[in-house]
Tab-separated table of C-alpha atoms and ligand atoms in Angstrom:
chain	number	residue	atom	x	y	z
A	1	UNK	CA	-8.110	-21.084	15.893
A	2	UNK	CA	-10.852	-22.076	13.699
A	3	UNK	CA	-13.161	-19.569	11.097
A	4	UNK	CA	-16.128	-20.069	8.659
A	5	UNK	CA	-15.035	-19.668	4.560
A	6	UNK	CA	-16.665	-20.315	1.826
A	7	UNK	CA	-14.197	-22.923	0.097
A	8	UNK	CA	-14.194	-23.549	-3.717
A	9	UNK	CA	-12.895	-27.465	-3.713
A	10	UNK	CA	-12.884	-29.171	-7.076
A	11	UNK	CA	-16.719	-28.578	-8.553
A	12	UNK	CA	-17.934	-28.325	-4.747
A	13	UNK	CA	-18.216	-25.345	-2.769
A	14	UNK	CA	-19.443	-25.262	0.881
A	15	UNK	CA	-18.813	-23.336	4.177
A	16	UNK	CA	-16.511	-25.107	5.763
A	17	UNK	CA	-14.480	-24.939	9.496
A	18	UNK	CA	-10.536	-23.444	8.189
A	19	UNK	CA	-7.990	-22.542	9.978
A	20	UNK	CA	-7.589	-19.148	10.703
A	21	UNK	CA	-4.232	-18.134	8.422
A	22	UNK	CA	-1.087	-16.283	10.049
A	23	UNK	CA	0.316	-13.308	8.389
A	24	UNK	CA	3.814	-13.398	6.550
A	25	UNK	CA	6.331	-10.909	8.098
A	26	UNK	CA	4.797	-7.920	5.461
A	27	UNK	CA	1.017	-9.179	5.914
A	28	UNK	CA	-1.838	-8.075	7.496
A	29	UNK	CA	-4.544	-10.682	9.359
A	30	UNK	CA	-7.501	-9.012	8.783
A	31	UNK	CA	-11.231	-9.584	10.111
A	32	UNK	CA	-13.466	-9.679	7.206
A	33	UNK	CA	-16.698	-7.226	7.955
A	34	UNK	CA	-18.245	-7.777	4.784
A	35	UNK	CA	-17.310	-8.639	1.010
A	36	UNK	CA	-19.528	-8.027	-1.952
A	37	UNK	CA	-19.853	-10.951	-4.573
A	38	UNK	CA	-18.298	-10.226	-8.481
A	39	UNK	CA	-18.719	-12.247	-11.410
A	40	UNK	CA	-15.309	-13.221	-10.667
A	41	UNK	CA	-16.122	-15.226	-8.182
A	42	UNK	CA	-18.877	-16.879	-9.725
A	43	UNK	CA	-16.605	-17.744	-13.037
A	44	UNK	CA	-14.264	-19.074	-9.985
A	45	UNK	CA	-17.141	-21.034	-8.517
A	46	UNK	CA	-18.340	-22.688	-11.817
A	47	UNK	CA	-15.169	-23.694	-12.626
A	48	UNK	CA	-14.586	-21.379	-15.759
A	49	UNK	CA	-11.567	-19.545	-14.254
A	50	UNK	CA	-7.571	-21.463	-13.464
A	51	UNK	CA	-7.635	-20.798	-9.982
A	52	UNK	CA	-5.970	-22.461	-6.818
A	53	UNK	CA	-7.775	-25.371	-5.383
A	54	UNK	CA	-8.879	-26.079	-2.683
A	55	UNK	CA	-10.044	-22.134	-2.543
A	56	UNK	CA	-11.744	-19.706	0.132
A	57	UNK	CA	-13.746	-17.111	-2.804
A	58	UNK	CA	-14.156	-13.428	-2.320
A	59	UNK	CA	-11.850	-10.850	-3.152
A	60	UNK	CA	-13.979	-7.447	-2.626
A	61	UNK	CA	-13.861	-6.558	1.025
A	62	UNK	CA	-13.482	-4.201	4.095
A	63	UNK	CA	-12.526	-5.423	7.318
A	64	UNK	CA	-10.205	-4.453	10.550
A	65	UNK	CA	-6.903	-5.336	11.053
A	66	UNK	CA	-6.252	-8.184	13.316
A	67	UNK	CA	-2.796	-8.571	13.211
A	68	UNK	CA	0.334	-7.654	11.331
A	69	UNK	CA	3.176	-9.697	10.398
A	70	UNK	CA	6.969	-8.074	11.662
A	71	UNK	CA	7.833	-5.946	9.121
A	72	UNK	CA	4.256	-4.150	8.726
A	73	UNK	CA	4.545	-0.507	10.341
A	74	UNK	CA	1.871	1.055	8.349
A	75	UNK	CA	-1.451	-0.894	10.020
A	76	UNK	CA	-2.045	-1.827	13.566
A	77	UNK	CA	-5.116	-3.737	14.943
A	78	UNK	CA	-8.269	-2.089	15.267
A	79	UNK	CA	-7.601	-0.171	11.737
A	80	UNK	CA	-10.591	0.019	9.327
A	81	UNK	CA	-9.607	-1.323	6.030
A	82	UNK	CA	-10.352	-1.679	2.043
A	83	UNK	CA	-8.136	-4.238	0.496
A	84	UNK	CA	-7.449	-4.040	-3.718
A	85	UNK	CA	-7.037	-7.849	-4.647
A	86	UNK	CA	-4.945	-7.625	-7.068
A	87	UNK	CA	-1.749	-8.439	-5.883
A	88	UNK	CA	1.438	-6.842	-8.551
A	89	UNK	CA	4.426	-8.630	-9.402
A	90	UNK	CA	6.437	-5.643	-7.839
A	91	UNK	CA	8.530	-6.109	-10.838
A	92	UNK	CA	7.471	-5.001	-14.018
A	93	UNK	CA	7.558	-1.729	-15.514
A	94	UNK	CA	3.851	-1.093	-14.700
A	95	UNK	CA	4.556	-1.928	-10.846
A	96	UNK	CA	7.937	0.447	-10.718
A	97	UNK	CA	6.247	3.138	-12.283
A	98	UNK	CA	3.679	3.415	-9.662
A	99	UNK	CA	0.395	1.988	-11.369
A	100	UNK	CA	0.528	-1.546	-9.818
A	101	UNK	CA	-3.613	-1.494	-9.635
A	102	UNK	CA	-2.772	-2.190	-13.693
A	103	UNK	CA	0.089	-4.929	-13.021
A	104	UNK	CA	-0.367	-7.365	-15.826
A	105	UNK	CA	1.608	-10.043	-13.842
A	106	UNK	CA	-0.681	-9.569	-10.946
A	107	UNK	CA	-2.395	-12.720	-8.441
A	108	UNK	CA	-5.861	-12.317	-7.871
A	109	UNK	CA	-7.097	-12.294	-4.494
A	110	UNK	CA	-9.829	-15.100	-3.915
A	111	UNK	CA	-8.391	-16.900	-7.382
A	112	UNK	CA	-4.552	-17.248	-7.336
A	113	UNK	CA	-4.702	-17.335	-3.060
A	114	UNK	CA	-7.144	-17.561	-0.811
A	115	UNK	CA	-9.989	-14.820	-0.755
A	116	UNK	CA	-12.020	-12.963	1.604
A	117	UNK	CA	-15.554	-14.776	2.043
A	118	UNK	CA	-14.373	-16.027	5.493
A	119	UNK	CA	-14.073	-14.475	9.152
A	120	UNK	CA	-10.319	-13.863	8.380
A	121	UNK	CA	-8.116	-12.703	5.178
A	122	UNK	CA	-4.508	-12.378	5.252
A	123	UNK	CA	-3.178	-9.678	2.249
A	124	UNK	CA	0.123	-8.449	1.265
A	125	UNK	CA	0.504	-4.941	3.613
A	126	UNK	CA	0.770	-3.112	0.329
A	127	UNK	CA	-2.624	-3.579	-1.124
A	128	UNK	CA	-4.554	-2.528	2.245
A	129	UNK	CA	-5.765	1.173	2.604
A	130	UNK	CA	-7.023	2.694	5.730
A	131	UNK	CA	-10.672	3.337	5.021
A	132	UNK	CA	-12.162	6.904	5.389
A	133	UNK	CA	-14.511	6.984	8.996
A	134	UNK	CA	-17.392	8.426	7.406
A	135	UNK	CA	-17.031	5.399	5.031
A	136	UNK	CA	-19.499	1.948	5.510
A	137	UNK	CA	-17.997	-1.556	5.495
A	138	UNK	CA	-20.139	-1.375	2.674
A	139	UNK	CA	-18.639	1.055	0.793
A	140	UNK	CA	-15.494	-0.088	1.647
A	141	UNK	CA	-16.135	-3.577	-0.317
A	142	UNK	CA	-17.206	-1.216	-3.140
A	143	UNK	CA	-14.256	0.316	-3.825
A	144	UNK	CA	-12.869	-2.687	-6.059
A	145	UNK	CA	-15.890	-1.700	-8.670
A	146	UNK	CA	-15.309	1.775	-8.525
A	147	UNK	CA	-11.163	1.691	-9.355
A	148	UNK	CA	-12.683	-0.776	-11.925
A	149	UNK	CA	-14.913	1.832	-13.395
A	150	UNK	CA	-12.504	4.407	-13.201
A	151	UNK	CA	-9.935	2.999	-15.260
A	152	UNK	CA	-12.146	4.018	-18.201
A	153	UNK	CA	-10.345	7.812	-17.433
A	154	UNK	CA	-7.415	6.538	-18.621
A	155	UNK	CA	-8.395	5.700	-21.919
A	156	UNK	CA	-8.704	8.513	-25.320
A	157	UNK	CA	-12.344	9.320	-24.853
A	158	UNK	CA	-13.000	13.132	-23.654
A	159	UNK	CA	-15.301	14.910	-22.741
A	160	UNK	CA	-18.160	16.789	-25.398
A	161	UNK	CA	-17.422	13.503	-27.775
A	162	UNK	CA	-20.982	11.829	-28.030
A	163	UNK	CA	-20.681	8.446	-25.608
A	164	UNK	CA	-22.464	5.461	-24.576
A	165	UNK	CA	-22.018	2.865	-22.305
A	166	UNK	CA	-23.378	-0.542	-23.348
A	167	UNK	CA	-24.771	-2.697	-21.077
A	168	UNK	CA	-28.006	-2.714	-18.800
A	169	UNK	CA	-26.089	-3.632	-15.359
A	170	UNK	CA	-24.583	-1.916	-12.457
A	171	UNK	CA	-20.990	-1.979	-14.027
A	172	UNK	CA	-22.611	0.120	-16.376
A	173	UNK	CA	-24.605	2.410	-14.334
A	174	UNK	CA	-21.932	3.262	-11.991
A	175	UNK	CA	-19.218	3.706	-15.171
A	176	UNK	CA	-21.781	6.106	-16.367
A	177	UNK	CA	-21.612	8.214	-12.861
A	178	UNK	CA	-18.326	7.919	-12.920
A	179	UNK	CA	-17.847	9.673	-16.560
A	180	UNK	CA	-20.613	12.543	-15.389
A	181	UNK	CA	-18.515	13.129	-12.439
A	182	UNK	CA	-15.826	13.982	-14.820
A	183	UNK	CA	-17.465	16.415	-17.096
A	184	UNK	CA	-18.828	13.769	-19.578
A	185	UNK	CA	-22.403	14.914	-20.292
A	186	UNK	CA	-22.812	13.500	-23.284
A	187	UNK	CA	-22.666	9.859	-22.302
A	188	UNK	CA	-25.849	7.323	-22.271
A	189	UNK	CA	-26.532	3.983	-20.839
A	190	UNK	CA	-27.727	1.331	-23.279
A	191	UNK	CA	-30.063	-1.299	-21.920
A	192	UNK	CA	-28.821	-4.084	-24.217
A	193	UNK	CA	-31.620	-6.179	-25.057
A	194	UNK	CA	-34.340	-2.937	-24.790
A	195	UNK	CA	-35.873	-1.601	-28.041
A	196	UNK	CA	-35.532	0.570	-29.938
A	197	UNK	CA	-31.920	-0.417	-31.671
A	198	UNK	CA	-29.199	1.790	-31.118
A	199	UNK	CA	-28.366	3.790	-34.262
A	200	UNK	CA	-26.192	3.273	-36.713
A	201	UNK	CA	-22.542	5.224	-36.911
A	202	UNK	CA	-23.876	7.578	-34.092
A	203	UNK	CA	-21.161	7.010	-30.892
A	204	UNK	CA	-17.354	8.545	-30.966
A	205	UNK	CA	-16.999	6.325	-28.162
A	206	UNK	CA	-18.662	3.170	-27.032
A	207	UNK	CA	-17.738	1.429	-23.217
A	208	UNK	CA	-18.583	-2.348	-23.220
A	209	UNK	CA	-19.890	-4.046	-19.957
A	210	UNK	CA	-21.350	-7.116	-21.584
A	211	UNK	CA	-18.783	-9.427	-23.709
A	212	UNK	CA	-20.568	-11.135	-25.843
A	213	UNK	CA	-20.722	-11.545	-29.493
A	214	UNK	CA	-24.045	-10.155	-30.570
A	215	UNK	CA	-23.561	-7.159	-27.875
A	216	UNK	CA	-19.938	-6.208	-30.213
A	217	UNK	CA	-21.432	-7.133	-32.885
A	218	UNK	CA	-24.194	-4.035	-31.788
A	219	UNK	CA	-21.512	-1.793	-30.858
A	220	UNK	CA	-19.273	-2.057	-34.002
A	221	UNK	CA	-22.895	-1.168	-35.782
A	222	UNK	CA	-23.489	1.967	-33.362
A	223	UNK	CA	-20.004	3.596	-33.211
A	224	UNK	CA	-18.993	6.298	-35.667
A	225	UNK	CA	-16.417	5.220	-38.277
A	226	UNK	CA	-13.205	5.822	-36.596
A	227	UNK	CA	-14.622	5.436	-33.541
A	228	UNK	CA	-13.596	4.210	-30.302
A	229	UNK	CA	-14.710	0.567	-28.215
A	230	UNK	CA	-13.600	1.065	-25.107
A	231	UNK	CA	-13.137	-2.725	-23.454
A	232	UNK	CA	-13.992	-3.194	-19.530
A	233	UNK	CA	-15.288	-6.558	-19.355
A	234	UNK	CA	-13.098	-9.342	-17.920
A	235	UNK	CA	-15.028	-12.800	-19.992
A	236	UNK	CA	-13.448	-15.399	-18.463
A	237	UNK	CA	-13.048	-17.194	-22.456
A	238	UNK	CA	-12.457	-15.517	-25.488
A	239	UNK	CA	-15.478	-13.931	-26.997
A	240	UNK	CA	-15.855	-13.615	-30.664
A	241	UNK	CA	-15.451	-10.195	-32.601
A	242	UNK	CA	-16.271	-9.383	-36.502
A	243	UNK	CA	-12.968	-7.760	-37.168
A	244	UNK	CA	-13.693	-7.713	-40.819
A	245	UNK	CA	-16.647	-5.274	-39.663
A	246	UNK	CA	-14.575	-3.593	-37.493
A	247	UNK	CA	-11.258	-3.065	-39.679
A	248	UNK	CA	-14.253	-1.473	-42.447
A	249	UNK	CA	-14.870	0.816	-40.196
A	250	UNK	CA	-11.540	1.605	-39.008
A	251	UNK	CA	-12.258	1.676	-35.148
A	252	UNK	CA	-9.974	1.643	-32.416
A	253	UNK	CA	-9.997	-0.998	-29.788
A	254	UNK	CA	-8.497	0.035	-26.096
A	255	UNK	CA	-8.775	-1.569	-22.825
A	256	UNK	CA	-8.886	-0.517	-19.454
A	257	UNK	CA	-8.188	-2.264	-16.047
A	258	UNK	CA	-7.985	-0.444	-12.895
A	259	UNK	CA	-7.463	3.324	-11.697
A	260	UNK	CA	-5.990	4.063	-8.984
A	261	UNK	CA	-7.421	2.556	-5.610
A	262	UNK	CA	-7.106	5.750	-3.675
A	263	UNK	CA	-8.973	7.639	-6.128
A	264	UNK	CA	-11.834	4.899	-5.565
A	265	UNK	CA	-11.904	5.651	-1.925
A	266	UNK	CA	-12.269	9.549	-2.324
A	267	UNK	CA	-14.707	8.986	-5.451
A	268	UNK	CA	-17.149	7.118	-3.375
A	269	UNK	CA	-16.575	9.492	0.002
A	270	UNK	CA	-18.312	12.541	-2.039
A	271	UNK	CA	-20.868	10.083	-3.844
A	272	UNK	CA	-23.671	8.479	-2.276
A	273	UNK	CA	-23.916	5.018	-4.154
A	274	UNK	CA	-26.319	3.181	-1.913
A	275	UNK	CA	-28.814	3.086	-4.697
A	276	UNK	CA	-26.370	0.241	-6.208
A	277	UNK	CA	-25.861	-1.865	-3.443
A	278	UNK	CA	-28.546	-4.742	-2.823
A	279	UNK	CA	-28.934	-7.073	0.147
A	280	UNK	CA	-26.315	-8.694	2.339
A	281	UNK	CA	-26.223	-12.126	2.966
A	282	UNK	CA	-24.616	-14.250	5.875
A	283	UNK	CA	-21.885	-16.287	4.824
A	284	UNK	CA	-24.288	-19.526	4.698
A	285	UNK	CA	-26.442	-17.760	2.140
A	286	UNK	CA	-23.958	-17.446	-0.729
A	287	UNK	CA	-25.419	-19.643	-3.056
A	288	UNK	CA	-28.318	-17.450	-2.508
A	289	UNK	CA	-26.220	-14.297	-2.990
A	290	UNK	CA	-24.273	-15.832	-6.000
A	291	UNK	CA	-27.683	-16.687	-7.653
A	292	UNK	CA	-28.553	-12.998	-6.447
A	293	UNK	CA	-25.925	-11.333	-8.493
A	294	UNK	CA	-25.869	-13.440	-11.591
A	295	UNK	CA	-29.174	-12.771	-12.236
A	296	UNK	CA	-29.917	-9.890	-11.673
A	297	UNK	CA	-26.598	-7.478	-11.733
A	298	UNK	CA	-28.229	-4.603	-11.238
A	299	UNK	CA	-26.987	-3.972	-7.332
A	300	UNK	CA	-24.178	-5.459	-5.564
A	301	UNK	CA	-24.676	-8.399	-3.197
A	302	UNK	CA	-23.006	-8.558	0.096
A	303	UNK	CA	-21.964	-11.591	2.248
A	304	UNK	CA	-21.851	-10.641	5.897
A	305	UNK	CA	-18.550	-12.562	7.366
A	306	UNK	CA	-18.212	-11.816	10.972
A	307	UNK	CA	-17.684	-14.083	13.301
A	308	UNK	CA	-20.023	-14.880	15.673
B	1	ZN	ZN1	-14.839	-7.819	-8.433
B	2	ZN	ZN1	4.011	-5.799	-12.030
């Protein structure tokens, strides 16, 4: 059997007739429904990411199960799914102690192996969740961004300290709900780019959504001596900081990955978050959707993979 994907090959990427892939004993074959398009997978397209090659893209996605390989009790065709790409060692301390969302050995779904803008996926059993009914495909391909966003719960910041988050994207928007939701009032979203300038020394806490050099150059300006920069970006280089500036100050740097998937799933069954999800395209529009996204970034962009 044959599917559509949207294969990365070399500095080419097309939708091309694949195979459709079998699932490994502890597997799942699942039919992608939709999949929402990241920076990720732009980095991936343009090259600026080590990734596999020849590549099918796409790694945020909710589907149904198709099949399951032998040893998979837990799913049976016809199941709605959500599917966290990344993929933990199983090894490492992080993975035993039951946060393997934060695996720092991890694959990448739609980098290290092959992705879900196609008809068909096959994952590792142990990333796939069933996906609440009252849930939308939609939704369900959200979830990645909202465990992203939630990992910032993890961190030192509390609640009553004054916050901001810096950046004038979705990533920041929804981080910001995400803080409200737990008892942060205090926390603004900063436009980067808008006037007037933030303020000098006024933040216990900054988040940073945009990794660049003049935006941490602005946020080691507008956090409070002793302050906090809270890092959520993934650049796929190294982005230069002013630690001179910042040792002066005496701030603390801290980084956060993922929360917990499940905790995505329930966050975005009691919110309503349609407001940040844009159009969907069908899988022979994603240059369309990619250009879509890295423009603007202010809602998500679907790809619509069913077969048909
Ligand atoms: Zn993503
Ligand atoms: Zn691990």
């Amino acid at each position: 059997m044959r599917m559509r994907a949207v294969v990365k090959n070399g500095a080419s990427v097309t939708v091309d007739r694949v195979r459709v892939p079998v699932p490994a004993p502890h597997e799942v074959l699942i039919g992608v429904e939709v999949a929402g398009v990241c920076r990720t997978d732009i980095y991936a397209a343009r090259g600026l990411l080590t990734c596999a090659d020849p590549l099918i893209l796409g790694h945020e996605f909710a589907g149904v199960v198709a099949a399951r390989g032998a040893e998979v009790r837990r799913f049976s065709p016809g199941d709605r799914v959500a599917v966290m790409p990344v993929l933990p060692c199983g090894a490492c301390r992080r993975c035993v102690v039951e946060e393997p969302e934060s695996c720092p050995h991890h694959d990448f779904l739609g980098v290290a192996r092959n992705g879900a803008f196609a008809e068909y996926v096959t994952v590792p059993a142990e990333v796939v969740h069933h996906l609440p009914d009252h849930l939308s495909f939609r939704e369900g391909a959200y979830a990645e961004p909202v465990c992203a966003a939630l990992a910032v719960l993890k961190t030192a910041i509390r609640p009553g300290e004054r916050g901001l988050v810096y950046g004038g994207n979705r990533i920041a928007e929804l981080t910001a709900r995400v803080l409200r939701e737990a008892g942060f009032d205090g926390v603004d979203v900063f436009a980067d780019g808008t006037a007037p300038p933030l303020e000098t020394d006024a933040y216990d806490y900054i988040i940073e959504t945009r990794p660049t050099g003049a935006a941490f150059a602005e946020m080691i300006r507008a956090v409070r001596p002793g302050g906090r920069i809270v890092l959520k970006s993934r650049p796929p280089a190294p982005v230069p900081i002013d630690l001179a500036a910042a040792l002066r100050k005496e701030l603390v740097f801290e980084s956060a990955s993922y929360g917990a998937f499940g905790d995505a799933l329930r966050f975005l069954a009691k919110h309503d978050v349609s407001d940040l999800l844009g159009e969907t395209h069908p899988l022979e529009g994603f240059a369309d959707a990619f250009a879509a996204d890295g423009a603007g970034e202010d809602r998500k962009t679907f790809l619509s993979c069913r077969g048909r």
